[in-house]
CSV table of C-alpha atoms in Angstrom, one decimal:
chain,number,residue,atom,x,y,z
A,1,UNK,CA,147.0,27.5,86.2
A,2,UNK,CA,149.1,30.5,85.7
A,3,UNK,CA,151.1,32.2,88.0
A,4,UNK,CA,153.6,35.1,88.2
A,5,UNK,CA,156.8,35.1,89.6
A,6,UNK,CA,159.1,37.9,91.4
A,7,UNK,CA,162.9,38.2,90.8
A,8,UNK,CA,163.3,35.4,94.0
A,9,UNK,CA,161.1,32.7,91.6
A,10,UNK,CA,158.4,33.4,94.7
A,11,UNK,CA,154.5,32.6,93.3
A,12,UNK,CA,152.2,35.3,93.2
A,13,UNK,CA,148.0,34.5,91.9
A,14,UNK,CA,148.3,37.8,89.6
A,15,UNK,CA,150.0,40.3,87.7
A,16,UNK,CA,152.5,43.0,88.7
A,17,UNK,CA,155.3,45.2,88.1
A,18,UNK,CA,158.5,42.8,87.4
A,19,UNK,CA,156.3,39.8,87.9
A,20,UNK,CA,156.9,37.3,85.4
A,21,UNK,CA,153.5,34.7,83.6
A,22,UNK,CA,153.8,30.8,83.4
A,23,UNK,CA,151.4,28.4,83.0
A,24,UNK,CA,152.1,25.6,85.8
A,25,UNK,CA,149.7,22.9,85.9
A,26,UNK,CA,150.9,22.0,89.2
A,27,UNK,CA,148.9,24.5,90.9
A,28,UNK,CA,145.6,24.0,89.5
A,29,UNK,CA,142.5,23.8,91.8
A,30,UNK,CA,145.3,25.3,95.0
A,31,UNK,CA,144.0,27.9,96.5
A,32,UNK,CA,145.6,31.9,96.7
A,33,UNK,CA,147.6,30.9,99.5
A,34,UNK,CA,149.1,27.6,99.1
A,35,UNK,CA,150.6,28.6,95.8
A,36,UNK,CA,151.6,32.6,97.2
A,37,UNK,CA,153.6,29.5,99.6
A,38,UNK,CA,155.6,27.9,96.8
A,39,UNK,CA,158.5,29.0,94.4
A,40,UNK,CA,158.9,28.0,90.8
A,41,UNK,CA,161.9,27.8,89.0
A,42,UNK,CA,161.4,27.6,85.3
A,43,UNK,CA,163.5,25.2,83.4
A,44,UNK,CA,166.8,26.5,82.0
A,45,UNK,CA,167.0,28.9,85.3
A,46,UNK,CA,168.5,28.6,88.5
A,47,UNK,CA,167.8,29.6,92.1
A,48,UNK,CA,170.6,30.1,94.6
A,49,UNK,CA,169.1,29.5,98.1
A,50,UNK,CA,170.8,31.7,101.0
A,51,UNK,CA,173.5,28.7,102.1
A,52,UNK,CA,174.6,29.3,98.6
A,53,UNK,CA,173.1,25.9,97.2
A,54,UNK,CA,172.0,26.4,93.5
A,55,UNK,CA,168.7,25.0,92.1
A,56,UNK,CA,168.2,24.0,88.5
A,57,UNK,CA,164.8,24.4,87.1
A,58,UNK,CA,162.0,23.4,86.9
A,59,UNK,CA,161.8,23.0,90.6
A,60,UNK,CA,158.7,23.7,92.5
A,61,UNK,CA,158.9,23.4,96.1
A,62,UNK,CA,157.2,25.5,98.7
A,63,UNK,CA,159.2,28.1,100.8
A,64,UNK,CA,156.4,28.3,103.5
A,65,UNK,CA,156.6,25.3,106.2
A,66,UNK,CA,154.4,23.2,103.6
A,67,UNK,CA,151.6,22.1,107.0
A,68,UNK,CA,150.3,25.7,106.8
A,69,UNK,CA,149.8,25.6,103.2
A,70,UNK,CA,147.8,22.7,103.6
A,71,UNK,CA,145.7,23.8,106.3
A,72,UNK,CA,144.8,27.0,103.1
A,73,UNK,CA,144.3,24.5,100.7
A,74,UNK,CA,142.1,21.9,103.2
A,75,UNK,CA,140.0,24.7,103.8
A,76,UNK,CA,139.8,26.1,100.4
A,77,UNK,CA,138.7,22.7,99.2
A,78,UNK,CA,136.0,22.7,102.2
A,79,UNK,CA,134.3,25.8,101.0
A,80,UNK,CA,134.0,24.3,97.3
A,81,UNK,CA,132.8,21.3,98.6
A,82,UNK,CA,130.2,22.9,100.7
A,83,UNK,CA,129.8,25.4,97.3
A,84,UNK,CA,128.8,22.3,95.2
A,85,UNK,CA,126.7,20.8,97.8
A,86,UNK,CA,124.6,24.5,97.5
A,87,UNK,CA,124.6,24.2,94.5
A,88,UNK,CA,123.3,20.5,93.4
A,89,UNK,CA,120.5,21.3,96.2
A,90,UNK,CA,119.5,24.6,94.3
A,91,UNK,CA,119.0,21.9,91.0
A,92,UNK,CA,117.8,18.7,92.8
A,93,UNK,CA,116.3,20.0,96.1
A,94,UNK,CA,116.5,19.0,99.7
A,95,UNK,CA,116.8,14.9,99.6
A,96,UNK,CA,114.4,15.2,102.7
B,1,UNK,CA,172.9,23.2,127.1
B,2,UNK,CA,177.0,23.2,127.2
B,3,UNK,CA,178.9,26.5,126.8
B,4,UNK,CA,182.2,26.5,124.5
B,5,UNK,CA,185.3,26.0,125.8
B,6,UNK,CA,187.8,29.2,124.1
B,7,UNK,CA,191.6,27.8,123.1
B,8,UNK,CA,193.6,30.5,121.5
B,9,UNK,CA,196.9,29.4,119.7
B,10,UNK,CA,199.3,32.1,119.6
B,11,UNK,CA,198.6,33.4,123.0
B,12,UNK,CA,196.6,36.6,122.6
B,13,UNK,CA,195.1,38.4,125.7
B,14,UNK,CA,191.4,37.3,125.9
B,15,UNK,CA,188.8,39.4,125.1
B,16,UNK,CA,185.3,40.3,126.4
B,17,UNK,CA,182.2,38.3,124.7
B,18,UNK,CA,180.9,39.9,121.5
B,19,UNK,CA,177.6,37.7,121.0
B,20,UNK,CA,176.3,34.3,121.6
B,21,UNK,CA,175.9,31.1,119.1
B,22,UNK,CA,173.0,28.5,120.0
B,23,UNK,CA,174.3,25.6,117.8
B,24,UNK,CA,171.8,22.1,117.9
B,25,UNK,CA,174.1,19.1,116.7
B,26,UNK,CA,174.2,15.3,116.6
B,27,UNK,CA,174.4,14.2,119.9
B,28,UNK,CA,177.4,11.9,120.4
B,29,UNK,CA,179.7,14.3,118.1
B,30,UNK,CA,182.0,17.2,118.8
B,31,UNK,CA,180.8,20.0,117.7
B,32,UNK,CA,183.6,23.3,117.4
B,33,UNK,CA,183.4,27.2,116.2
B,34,UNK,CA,186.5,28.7,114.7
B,35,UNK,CA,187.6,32.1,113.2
B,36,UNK,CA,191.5,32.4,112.3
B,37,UNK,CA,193.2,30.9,115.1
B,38,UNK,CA,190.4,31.5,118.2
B,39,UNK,CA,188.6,27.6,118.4
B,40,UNK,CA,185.8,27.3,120.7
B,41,UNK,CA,185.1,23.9,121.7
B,42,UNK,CA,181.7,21.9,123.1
B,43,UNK,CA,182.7,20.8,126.5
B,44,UNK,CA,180.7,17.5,125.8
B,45,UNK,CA,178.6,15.4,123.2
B,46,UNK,CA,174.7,16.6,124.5
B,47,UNK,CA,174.2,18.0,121.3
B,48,UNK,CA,173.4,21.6,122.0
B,49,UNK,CA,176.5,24.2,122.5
B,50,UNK,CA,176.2,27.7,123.3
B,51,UNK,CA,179.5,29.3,122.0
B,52,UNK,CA,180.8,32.5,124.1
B,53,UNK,CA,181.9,34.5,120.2
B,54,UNK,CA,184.6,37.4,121.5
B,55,UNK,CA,184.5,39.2,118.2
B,56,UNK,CA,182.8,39.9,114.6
B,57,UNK,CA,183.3,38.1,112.1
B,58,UNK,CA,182.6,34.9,109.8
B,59,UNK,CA,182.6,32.2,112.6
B,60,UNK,CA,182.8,28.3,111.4
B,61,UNK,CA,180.6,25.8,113.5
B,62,UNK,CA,181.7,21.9,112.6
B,63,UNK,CA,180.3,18.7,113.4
B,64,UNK,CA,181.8,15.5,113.6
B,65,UNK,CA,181.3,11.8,114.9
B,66,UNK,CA,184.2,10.7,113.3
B,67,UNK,CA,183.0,8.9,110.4
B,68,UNK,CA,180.6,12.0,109.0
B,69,UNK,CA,180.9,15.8,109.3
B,70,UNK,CA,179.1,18.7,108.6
B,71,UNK,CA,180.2,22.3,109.1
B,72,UNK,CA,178.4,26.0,108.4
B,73,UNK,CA,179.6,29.3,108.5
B,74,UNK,CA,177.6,31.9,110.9
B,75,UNK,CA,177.5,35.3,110.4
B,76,UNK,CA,178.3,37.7,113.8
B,77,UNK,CA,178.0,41.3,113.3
B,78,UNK,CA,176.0,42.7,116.3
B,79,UNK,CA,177.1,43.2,119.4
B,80,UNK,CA,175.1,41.6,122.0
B,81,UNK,CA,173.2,39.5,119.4
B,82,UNK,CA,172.3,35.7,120.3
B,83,UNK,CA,171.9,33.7,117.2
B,84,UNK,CA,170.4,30.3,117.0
B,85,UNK,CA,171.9,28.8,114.0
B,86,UNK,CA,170.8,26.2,112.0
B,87,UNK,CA,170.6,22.6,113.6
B,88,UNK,CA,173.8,20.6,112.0
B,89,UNK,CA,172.7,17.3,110.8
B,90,UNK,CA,174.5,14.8,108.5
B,91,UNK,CA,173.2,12.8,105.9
B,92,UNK,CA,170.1,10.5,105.7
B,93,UNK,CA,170.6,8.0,103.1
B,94,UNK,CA,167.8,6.4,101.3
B,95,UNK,CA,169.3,4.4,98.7
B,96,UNK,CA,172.8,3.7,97.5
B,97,UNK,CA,173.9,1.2,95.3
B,98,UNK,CA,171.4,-1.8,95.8
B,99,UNK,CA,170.5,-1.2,99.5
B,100,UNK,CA,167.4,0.1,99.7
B,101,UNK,CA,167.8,1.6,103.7
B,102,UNK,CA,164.2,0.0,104.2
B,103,UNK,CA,164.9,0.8,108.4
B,104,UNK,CA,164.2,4.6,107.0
B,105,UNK,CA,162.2,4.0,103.6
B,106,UNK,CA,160.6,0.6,103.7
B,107,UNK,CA,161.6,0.0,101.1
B,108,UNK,CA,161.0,1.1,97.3
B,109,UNK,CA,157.7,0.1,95.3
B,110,UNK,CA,159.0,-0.4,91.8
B,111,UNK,CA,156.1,0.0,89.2
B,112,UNK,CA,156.3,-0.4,85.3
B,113,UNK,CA,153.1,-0.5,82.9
B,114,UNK,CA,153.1,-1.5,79.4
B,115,UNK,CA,156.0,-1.0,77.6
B,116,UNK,CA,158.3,0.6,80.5
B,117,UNK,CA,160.4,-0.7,82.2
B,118,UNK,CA,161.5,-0.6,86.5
B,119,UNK,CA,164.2,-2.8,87.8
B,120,UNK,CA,165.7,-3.4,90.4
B,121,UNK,CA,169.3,-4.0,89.9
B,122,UNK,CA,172.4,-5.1,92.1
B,123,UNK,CA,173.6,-1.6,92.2
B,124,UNK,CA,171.1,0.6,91.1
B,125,UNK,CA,167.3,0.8,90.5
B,126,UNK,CA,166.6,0.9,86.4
B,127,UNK,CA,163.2,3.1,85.0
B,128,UNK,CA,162.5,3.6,81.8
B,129,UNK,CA,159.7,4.9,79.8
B,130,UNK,CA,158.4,6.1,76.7
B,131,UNK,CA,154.9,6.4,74.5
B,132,UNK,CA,154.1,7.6,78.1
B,133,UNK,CA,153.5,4.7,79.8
B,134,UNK,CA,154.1,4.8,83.7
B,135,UNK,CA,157.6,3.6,85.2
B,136,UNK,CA,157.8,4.8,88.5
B,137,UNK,CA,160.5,4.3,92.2
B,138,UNK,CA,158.4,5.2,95.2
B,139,UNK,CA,159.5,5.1,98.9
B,140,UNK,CA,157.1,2.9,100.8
B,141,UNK,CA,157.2,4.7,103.8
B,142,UNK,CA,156.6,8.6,104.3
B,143,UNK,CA,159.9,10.4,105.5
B,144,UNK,CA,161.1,12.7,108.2
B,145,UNK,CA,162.8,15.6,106.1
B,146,UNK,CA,162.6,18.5,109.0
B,147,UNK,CA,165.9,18.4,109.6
B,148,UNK,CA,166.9,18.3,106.0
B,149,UNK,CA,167.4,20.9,103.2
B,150,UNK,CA,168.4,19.1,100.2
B,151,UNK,CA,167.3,15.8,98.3
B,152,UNK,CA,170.0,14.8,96.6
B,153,UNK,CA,169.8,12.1,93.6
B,154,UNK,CA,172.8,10.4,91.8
B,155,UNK,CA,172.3,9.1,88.5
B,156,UNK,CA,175.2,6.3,87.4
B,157,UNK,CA,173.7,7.1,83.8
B,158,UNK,CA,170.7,8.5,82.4
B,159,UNK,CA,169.4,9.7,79.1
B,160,UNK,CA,166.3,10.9,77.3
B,161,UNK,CA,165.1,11.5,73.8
B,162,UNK,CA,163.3,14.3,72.3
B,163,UNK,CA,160.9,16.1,75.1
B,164,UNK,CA,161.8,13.1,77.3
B,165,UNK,CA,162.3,14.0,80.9
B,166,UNK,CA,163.1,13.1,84.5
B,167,UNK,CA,160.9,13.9,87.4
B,168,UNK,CA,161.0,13.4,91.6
B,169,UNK,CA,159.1,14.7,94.1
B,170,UNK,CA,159.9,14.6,98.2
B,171,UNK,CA,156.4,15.1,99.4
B,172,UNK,CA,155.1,18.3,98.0
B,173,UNK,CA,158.4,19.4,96.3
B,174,UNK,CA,159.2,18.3,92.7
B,175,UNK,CA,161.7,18.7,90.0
B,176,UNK,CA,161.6,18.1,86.2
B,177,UNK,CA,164.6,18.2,84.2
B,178,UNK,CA,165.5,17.7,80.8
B,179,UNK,CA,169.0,17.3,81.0
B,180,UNK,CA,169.5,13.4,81.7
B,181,UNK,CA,172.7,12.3,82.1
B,182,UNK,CA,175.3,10.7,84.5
B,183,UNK,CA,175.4,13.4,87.3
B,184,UNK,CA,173.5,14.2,90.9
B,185,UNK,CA,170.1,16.2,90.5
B,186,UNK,CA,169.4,18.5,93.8
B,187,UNK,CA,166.2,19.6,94.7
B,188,UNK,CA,165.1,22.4,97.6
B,189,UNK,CA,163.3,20.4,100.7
B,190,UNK,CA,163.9,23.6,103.0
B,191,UNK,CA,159.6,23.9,104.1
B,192,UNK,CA,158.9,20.1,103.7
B,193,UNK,CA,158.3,18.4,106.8
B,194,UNK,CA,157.5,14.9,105.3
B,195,UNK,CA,156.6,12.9,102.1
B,196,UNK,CA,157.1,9.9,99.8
B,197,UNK,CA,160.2,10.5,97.8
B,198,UNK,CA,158.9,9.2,94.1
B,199,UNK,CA,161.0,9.0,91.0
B,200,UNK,CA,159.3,9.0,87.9
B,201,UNK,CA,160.9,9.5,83.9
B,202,UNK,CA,158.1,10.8,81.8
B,203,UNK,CA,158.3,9.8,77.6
B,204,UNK,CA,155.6,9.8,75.0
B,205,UNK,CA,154.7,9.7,71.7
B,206,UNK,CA,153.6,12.6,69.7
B,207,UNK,CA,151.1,12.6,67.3
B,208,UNK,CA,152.1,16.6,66.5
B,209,UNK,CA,155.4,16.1,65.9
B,210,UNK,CA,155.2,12.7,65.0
B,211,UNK,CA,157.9,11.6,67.0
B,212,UNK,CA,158.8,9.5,70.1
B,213,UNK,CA,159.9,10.8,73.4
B,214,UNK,CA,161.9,8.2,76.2
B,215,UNK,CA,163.7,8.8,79.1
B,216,UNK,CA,165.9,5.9,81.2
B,217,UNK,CA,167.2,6.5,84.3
B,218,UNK,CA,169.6,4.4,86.6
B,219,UNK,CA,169.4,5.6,90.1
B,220,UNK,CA,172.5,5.0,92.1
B,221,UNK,CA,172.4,6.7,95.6
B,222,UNK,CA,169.8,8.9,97.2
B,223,UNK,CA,170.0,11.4,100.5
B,224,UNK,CA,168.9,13.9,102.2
B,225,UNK,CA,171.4,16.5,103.7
């Protein structure tokens, strides 16, 4: 999945000004929200959290309380569920 | 909640209150704020103090039960201001040196396939893998980490080879480093409310670069602060 990243290693789901691209397979199939929820920290960088604790990449952990992120991504998952359910009765029909 | 007690040394008049400090602590410790020589001290051991701050400044809030401590500075710049600080909380251990702390982890499920290797040892648990076969250190129960910012991981000794790595995870946080040796790996838990803590050192073999990747790991002491 790629991402971009801000100056504060904060995940964004596209591209802009003084964004940075990765590729992080840890975030595919998440939904907009749970990964605009985490930070990444590439390896070789560091992150110094507001106590002054420093962070060694690569480090992803989310910077949103991590239950509202999955409450996103449960419901994300729903709606493809429900998406592929549409869809295999558009090829085989109604069972009934 | 229990309101600070003020001791000045030195004698200065008193002044008026500049700002209030909500401080949560481990119940059963003292808990004091300090700047220079003013020390404000919780009038008992309920765990919640509300400090009367007379002035601006960098303030130092400390915690203590006598055999651990933790302390954090506080920021006081506007008059008026109440701030609830962060809740002061020592250490949760989950391993160190052979006990596993099962009353908090249950225990850790060692799991090796193949040609890796997971050991438990009398001071340490041992994974090691390469060719990419699974060796893995996983907390049997899930954890409380609310109250906690850090995972912290000592390694008595560690190394890898090639693209060899170490990874761990605390629930939905995980870190992957290259740099394997004998030191203590931190990882941010800030916005994790609970997991499995998992250790994990990924190898493999390469038919690219036609080379073998391992990493070993001896894990020595694990906690959460």
């Amino acid at each position: 999945m790629t991402i971009w990243i801000d100056n504060d290693y904060k995940c964004y789901t596209a591209p802009g000004e003084g964004l940075r691209e990765f590729d992080v397979p840890f975030f595919n199939n998440k939904c907009e929200e749970f990964i605009e929820g985490y930070r990444y920290v590439p390896e070789g960088e560091e992150w110094t959290r507001k106590d002054g604790m420093t962070f060694t990449g690569e480090m992803i952990t989310p910077w949103v309380d991590y239950r509202e992120l999955m409450v996103y991504q449960a419901q994300y998952l729903e709606e493809q569920l429900a998406d592929a359910d549409g869809a295999l009765e558009v090829l085989y029909g109604d069972k009934n | 909640m229990a309101e600070g007690i003020k001791t000045r040394r030195g004698g200065s008049k008193p002044t008026q209150p500049f700002a209030l400090i909500q401080q949560p602590y481990p119940a059963g410790s003292t808990c004091t704020c300090s700047k220079g020589d003013i020390v404000l001290t919780a009038p008992d051991t309920s765990g919640l103090a509300l400090f009367v701050i007379p002035e601006a400044g960098t303030w130092t809030i400390t915690s203590t039960d006598g055999t651990d401590s933790k302390a954090q500075t506080v920021e006081v710049s506007t008059q008026g201001e109440t701030i609830v600080a962060p809740a002061l909380v020592y250490e949760l251990v989950l391993y160190d040196a052979g006990d596993e702390c099962t009353s908090v982890t249950g225990g850790w499920t060692l799991y090796a396939w193949g040609v890796s290797t997971a050991e438990k040892q009398s001071d340490c648990i041992y994974l090691f893998n390469n060719d990419g076969q699974e060796a893995s250190a996983t907390s049997k129960k899930s954890i409380a980490m609310s109250d906690y910012s850090t995972l912290n991981v000592k390694l008595k000794d560690g190394w890898k080879t090639n693209s060899g790595c170490f990874e761990f995870s605390a629930g939905s946080a995980t870190k992957t480093t290259s740099s394997v040796g004998a030191k203590t790996y931190t990882l941010d838990i800030s916005a994790v409310s609970s997991g499995k803590v998992k250790f994990r050192p990924y190898g493999h073999w390469s038919d690219n670069a036609n080379e073998l990747s391992e990493c070993g790991v001896y894990i020595s002491r694990v906690w959460l602060n």
